[in-house]
CSV table of C-alpha atoms and ligand atoms in Angstrom, one decimal:
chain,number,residue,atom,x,y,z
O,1,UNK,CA,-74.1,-69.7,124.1
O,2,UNK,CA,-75.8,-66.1,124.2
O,3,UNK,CA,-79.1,-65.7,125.3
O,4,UNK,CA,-79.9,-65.0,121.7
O,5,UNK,CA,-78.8,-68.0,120.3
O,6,UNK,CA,-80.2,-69.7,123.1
O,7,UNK,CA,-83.5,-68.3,122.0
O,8,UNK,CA,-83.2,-69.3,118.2
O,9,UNK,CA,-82.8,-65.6,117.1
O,10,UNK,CA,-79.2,-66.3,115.8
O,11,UNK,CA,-78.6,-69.4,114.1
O,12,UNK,CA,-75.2,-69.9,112.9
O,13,UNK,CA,-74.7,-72.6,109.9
O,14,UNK,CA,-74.0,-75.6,110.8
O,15,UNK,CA,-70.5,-75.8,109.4
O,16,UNK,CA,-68.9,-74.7,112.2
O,17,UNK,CA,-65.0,-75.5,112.0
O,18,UNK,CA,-64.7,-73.7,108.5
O,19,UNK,CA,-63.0,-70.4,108.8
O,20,UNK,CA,-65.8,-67.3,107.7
O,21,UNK,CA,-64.4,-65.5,104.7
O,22,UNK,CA,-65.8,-62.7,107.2
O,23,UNK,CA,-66.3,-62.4,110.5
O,24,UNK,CA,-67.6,-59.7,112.9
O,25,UNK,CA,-67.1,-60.2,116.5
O,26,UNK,CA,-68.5,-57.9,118.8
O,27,UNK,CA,-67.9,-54.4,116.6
O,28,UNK,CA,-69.1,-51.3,118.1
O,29,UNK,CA,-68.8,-48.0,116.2
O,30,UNK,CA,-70.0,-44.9,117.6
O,31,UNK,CA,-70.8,-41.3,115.4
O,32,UNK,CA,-70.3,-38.9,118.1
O,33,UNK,CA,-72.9,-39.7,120.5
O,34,UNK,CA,-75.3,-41.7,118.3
O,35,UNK,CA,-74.5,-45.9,118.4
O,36,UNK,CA,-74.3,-46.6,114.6
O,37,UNK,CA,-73.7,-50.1,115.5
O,38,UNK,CA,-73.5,-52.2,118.8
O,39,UNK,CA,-72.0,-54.9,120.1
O,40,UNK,CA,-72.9,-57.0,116.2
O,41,UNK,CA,-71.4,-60.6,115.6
O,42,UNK,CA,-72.3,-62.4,111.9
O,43,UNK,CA,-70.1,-64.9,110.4
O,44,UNK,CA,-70.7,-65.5,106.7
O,45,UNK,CA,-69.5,-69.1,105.2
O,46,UNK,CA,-68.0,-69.7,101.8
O,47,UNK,CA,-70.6,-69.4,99.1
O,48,UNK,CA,-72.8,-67.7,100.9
O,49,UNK,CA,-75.4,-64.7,100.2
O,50,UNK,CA,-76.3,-63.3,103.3
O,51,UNK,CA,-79.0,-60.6,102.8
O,52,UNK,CA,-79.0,-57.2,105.5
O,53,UNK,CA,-82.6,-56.0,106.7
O,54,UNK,CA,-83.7,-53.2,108.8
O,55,UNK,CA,-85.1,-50.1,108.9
O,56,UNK,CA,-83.6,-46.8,107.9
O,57,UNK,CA,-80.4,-45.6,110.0
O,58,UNK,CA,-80.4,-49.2,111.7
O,59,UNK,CA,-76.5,-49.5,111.0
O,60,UNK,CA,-76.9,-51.8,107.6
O,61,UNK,CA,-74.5,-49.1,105.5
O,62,UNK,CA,-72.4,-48.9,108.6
O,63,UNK,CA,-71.7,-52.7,109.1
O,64,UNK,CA,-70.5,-53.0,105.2
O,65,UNK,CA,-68.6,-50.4,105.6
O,66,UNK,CA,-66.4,-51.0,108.4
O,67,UNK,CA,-66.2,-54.7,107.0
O,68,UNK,CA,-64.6,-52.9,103.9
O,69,UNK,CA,-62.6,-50.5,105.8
O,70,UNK,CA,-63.9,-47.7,104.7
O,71,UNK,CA,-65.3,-47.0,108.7
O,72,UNK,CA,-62.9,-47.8,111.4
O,73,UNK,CA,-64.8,-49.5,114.3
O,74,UNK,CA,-64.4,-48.2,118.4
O,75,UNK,CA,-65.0,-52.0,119.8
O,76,UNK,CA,-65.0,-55.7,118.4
O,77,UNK,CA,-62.5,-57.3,116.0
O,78,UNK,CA,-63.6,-58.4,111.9
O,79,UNK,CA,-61.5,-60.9,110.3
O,80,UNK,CA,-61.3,-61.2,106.3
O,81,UNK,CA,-60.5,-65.8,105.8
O,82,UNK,CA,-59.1,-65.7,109.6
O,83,UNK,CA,-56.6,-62.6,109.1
O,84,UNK,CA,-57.5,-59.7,111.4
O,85,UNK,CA,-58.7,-56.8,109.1
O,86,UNK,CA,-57.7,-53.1,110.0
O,87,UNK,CA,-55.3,-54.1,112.5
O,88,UNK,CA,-52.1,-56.1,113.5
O,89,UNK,CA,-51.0,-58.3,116.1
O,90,UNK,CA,-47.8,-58.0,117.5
O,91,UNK,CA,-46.2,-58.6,120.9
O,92,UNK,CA,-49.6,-59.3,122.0
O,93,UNK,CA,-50.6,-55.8,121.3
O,94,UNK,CA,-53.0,-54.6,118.4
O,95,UNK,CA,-52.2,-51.5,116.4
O,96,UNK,CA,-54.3,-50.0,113.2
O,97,UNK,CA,-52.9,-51.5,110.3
O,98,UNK,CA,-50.9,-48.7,108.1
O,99,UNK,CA,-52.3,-47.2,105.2
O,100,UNK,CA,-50.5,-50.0,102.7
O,101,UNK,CA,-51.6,-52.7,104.9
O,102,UNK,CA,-55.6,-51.7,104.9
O,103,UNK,CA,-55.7,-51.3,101.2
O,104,UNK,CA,-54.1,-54.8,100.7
O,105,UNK,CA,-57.0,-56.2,102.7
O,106,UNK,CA,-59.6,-53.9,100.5
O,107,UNK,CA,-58.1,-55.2,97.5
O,108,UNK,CA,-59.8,-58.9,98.6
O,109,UNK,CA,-63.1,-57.0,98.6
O,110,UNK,CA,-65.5,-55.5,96.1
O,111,UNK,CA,-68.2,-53.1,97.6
O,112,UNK,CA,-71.3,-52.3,95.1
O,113,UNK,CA,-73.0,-49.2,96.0
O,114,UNK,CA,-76.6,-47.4,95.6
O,115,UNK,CA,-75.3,-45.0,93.2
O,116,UNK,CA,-73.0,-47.0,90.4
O,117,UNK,CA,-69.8,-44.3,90.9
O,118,UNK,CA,-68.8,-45.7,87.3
O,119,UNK,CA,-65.9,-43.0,85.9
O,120,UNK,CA,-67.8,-40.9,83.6
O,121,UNK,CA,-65.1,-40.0,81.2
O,122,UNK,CA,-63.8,-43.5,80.7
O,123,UNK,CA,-65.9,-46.2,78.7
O,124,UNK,CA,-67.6,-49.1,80.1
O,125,UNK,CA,-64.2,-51.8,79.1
O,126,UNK,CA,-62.0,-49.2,81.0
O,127,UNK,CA,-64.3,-48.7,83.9
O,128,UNK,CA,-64.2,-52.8,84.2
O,129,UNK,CA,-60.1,-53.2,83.6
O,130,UNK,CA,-58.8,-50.5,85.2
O,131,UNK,CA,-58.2,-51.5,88.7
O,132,UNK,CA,-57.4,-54.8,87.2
O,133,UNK,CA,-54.3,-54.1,85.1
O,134,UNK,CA,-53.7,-50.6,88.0
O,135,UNK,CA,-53.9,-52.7,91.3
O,136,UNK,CA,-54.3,-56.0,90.4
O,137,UNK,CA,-51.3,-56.5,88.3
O,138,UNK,CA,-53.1,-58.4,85.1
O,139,UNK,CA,-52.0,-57.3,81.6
O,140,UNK,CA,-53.9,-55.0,79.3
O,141,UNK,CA,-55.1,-57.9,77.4
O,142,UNK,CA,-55.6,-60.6,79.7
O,143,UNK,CA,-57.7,-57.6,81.9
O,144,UNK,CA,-59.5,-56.5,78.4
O,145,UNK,CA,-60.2,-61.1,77.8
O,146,UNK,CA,-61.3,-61.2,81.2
O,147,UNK,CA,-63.8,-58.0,81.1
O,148,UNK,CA,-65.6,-59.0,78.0
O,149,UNK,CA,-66.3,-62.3,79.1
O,150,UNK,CA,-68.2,-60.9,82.0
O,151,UNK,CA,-69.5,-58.7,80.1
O,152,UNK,CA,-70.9,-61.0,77.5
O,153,UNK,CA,-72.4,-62.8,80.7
O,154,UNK,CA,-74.4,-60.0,82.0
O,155,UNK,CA,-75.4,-59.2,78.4
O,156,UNK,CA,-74.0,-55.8,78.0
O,157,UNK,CA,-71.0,-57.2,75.4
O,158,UNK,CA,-71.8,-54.8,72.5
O,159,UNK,CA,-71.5,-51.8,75.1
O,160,UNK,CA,-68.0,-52.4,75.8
O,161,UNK,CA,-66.8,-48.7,73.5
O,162,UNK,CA,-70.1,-46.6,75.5
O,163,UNK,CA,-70.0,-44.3,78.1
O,164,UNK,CA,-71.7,-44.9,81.1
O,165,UNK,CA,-74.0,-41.9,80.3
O,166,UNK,CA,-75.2,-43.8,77.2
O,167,UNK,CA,-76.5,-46.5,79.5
O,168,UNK,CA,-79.5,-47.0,81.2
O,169,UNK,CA,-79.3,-47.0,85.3
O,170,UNK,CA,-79.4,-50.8,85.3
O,171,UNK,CA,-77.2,-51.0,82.7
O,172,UNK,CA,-74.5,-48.9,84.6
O,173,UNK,CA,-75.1,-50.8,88.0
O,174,UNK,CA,-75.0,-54.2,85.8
O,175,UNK,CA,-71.2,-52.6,84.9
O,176,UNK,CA,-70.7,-51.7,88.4
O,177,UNK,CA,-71.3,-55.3,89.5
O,178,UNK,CA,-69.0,-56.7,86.4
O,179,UNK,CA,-66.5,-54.2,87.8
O,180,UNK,CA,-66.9,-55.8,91.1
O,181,UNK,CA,-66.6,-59.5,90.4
O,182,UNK,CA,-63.6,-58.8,88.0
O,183,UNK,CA,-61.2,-58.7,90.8
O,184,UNK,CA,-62.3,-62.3,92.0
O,185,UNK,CA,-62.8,-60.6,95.2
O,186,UNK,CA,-63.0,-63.0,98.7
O,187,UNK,CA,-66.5,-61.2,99.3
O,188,UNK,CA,-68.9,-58.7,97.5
O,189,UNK,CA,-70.9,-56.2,99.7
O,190,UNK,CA,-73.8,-54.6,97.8
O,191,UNK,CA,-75.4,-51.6,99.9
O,192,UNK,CA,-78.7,-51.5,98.3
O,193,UNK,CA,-77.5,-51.9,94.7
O,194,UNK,CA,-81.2,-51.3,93.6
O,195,UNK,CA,-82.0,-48.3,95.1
O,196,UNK,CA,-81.3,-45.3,93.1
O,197,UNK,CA,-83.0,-47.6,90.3
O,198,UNK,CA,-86.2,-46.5,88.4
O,199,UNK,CA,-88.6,-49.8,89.4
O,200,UNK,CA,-88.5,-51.0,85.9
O,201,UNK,CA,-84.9,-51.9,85.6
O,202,UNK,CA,-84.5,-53.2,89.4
O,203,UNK,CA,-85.2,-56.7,88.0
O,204,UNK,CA,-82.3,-56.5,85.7
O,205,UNK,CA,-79.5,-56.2,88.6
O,206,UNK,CA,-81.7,-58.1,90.6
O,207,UNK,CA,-81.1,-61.3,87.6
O,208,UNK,CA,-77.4,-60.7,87.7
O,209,UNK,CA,-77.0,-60.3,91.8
O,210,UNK,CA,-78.9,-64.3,91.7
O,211,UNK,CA,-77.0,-65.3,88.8
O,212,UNK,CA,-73.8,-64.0,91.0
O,213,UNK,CA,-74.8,-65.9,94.0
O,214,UNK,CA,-75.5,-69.4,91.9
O,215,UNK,CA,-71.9,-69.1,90.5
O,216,UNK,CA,-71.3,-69.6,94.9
O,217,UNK,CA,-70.0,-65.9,95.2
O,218,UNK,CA,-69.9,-65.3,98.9
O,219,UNK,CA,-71.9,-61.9,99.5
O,220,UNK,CA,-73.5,-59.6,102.0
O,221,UNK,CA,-76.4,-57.3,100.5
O,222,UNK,CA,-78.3,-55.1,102.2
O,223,UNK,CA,-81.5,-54.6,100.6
O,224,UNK,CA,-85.0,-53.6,101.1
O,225,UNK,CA,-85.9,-55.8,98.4
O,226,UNK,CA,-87.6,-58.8,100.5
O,227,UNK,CA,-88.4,-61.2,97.6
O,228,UNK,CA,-85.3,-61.4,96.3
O,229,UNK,CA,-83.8,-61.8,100.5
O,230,UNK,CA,-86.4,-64.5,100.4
O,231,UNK,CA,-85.5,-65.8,96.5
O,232,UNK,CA,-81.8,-66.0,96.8
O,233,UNK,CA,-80.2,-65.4,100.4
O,234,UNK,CA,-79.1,-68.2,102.7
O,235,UNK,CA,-79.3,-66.3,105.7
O,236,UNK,CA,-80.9,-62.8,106.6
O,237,UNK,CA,-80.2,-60.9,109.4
O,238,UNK,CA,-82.3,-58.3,111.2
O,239,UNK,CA,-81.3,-54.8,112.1
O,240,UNK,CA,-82.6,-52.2,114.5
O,241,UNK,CA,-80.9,-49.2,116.4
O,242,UNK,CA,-77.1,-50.9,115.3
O,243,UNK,CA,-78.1,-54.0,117.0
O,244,UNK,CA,-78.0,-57.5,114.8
O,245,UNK,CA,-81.6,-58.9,116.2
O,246,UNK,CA,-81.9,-61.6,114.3
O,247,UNK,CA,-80.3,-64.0,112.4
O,248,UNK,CA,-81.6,-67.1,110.4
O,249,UNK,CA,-82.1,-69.4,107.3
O,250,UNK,CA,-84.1,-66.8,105.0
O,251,UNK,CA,-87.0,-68.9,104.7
O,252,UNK,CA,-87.6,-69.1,108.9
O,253,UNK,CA,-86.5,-65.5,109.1
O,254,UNK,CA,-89.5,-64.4,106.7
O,255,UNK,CA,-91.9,-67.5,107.9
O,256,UNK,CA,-91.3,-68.2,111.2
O,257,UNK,CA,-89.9,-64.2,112.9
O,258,UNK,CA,-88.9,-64.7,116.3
O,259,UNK,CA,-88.6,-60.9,117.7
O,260,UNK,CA,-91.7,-58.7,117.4
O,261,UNK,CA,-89.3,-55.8,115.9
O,262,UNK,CA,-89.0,-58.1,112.8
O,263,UNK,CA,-92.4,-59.3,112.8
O,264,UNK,CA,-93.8,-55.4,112.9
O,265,UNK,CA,-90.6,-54.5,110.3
O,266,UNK,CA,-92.2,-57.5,108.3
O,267,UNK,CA,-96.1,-56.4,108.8
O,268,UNK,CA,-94.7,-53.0,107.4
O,269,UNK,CA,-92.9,-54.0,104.8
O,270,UNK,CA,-96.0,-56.4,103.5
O,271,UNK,CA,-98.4,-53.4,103.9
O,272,UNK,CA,-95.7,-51.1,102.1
O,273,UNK,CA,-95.7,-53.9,98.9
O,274,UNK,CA,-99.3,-54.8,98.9
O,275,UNK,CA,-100.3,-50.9,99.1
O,276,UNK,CA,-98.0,-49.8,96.2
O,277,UNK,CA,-99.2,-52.7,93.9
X,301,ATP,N1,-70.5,-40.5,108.7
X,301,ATP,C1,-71.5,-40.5,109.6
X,301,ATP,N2,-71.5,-39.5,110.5
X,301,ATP,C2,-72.4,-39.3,111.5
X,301,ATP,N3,-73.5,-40.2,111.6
X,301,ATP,C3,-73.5,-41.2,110.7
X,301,ATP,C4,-72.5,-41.4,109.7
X,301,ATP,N4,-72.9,-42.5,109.0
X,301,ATP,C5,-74.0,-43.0,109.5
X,301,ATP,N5,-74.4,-42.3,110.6
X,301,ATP,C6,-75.5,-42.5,111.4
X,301,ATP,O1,-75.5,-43.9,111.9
X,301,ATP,C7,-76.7,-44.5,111.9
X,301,ATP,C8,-76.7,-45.7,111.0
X,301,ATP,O2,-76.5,-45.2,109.6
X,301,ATP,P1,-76.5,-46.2,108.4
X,301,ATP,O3,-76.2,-45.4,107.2
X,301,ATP,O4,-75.6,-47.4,108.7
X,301,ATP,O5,-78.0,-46.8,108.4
X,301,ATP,P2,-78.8,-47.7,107.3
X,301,ATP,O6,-79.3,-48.8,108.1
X,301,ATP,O7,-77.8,-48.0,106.2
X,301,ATP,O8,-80.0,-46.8,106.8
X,301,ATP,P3,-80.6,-46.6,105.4
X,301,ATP,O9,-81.6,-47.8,105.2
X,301,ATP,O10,-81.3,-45.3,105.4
X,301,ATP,O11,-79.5,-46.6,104.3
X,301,ATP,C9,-77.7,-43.4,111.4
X,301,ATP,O12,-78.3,-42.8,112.5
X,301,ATP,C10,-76.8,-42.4,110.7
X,301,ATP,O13,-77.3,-41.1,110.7
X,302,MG,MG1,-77.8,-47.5,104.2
């Protein structure tokens, strides 16, 4: 046990002989001099929504982003359901997975980011089936059958023919998200999915990230968006200066902090809400 757990400021789930659908042991990952992230560990179980907090340049972006490869990380080991992700074992020696190899792991991840990166030129149906029939092997139709379905579920059906710059923000993210889930990925990471939003149509993706997690979707979101953390996460863990402080059942983490840095980030955060309402 490490003296954090030992001090309640990381408390794992209880379900402890399951395999994490991801796992992040000990990463490191430097940016020249600065420490983007430092020696973080977070397991996240099956079905569960595990919200990222933390002040700005704390390491949130980074820590989604090695998970989905898109960073490669100086220290620590991530596994994706057990497998070792970004590298290889053999003879008892690691190496950096090929090229090939990486993007087969991405494929059993869907990132969500701030801004919606839908394809401008391509309509909202193509957008959704393209990587499904391109990398995922499905057919035109069965990718077309399985787009409007979700679709229909997040209520944008009858904008299956637009393109995205006929859609609201929200709607476009709500796309993004479709887009996402489409590939029945392992785990969805959303890096602050609400963020470029105008505050009026934050609710919307906010409806359809909870709606997400009550189908049992394992995800990670980082967020600034504290009531939905509290609404909807299992867990939420703490960031500052690319260490993991703490991490807890959402309703002790906002309830009960155990570090001051959360309690001040939390006294801020309160003052920031109650001030702008
Ligand atoms: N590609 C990069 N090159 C150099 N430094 C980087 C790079 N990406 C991130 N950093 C630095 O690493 C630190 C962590 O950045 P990161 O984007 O992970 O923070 P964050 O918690 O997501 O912040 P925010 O809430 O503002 O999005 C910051 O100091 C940032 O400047
Ligand atoms: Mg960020």
């Amino acid at each position: 046990m490490t003296p954090d757990e030992a001090s309640g400021l990381i408390v794992q789930p209880e379900s402890v002989d399951e395999v994490p659908v991801v796992e992040v042991s000990h990463v490191s990952k430097r940016f020249g001099n600065h420490q983007a992230l430092d020696d973080v560990s977070v397991s996240v179980y099956e079905g569960e929504v595990v919200a990222v907090l933390g002040p700005s340049g704390s390491g949130k972006s980074t820590l989604v982003r090695c998970i989905d490869q898109l960073e490669s990380i100086d220290g620590g080991s991530m596994r994706l359901d057990g497998e070792l992700l970004g590298f290889e074992e053999r003879g008892g020696h690691l190496r950096p997975l090929s090229d090939a190899g990486r993007k087969r792991q991405q494929r059993r991840m869907s990132m969500v980011f701030q801004q919606f990166n839908l394809f401008p030129h391509w309509t909202v149906l193509r957008n959704v089936t393209e990587a499904l029939v391109r990398v995922h092997g499905r057919t035109a139709t069965d990718a077309r059958d399985r787009a409007t379905v979700l679709l229909e579920r997040v209520g944008l059906a009858e904008k299956a023919d637009a393109y995205p710059r006929h859609l609201s923000g929200g709607q476009q993210q709500r796309v993004a998200i479709v887009r996402s889930v489409a590939v029945d990925p392992r785990i969805l990471l959303f890096d602050e999915p609400t963020s470029a939003l105008d505050p009026e149509l934050v609710d919307e993706v906010l409806l359809t990230m909870k709606d997400l997690a009550a189908t049992g979707r394992t995800m990670i979101v980082v967020t600034h968006e504290m009531e939905f953390a509290r609404d909807v996460a299992d867990r939420c863990v703490f960031m500052a200066d690319g260490k993991l402080i703490e991490d807890r059942p959402a309703e002790d983490f906002f309830d009960d902090p155990r570090s001051t840095r959360l309690q001040a980030f939390l006294d801020r955060s309160g003052r920031k809400n109650s001030g702008s309402a």
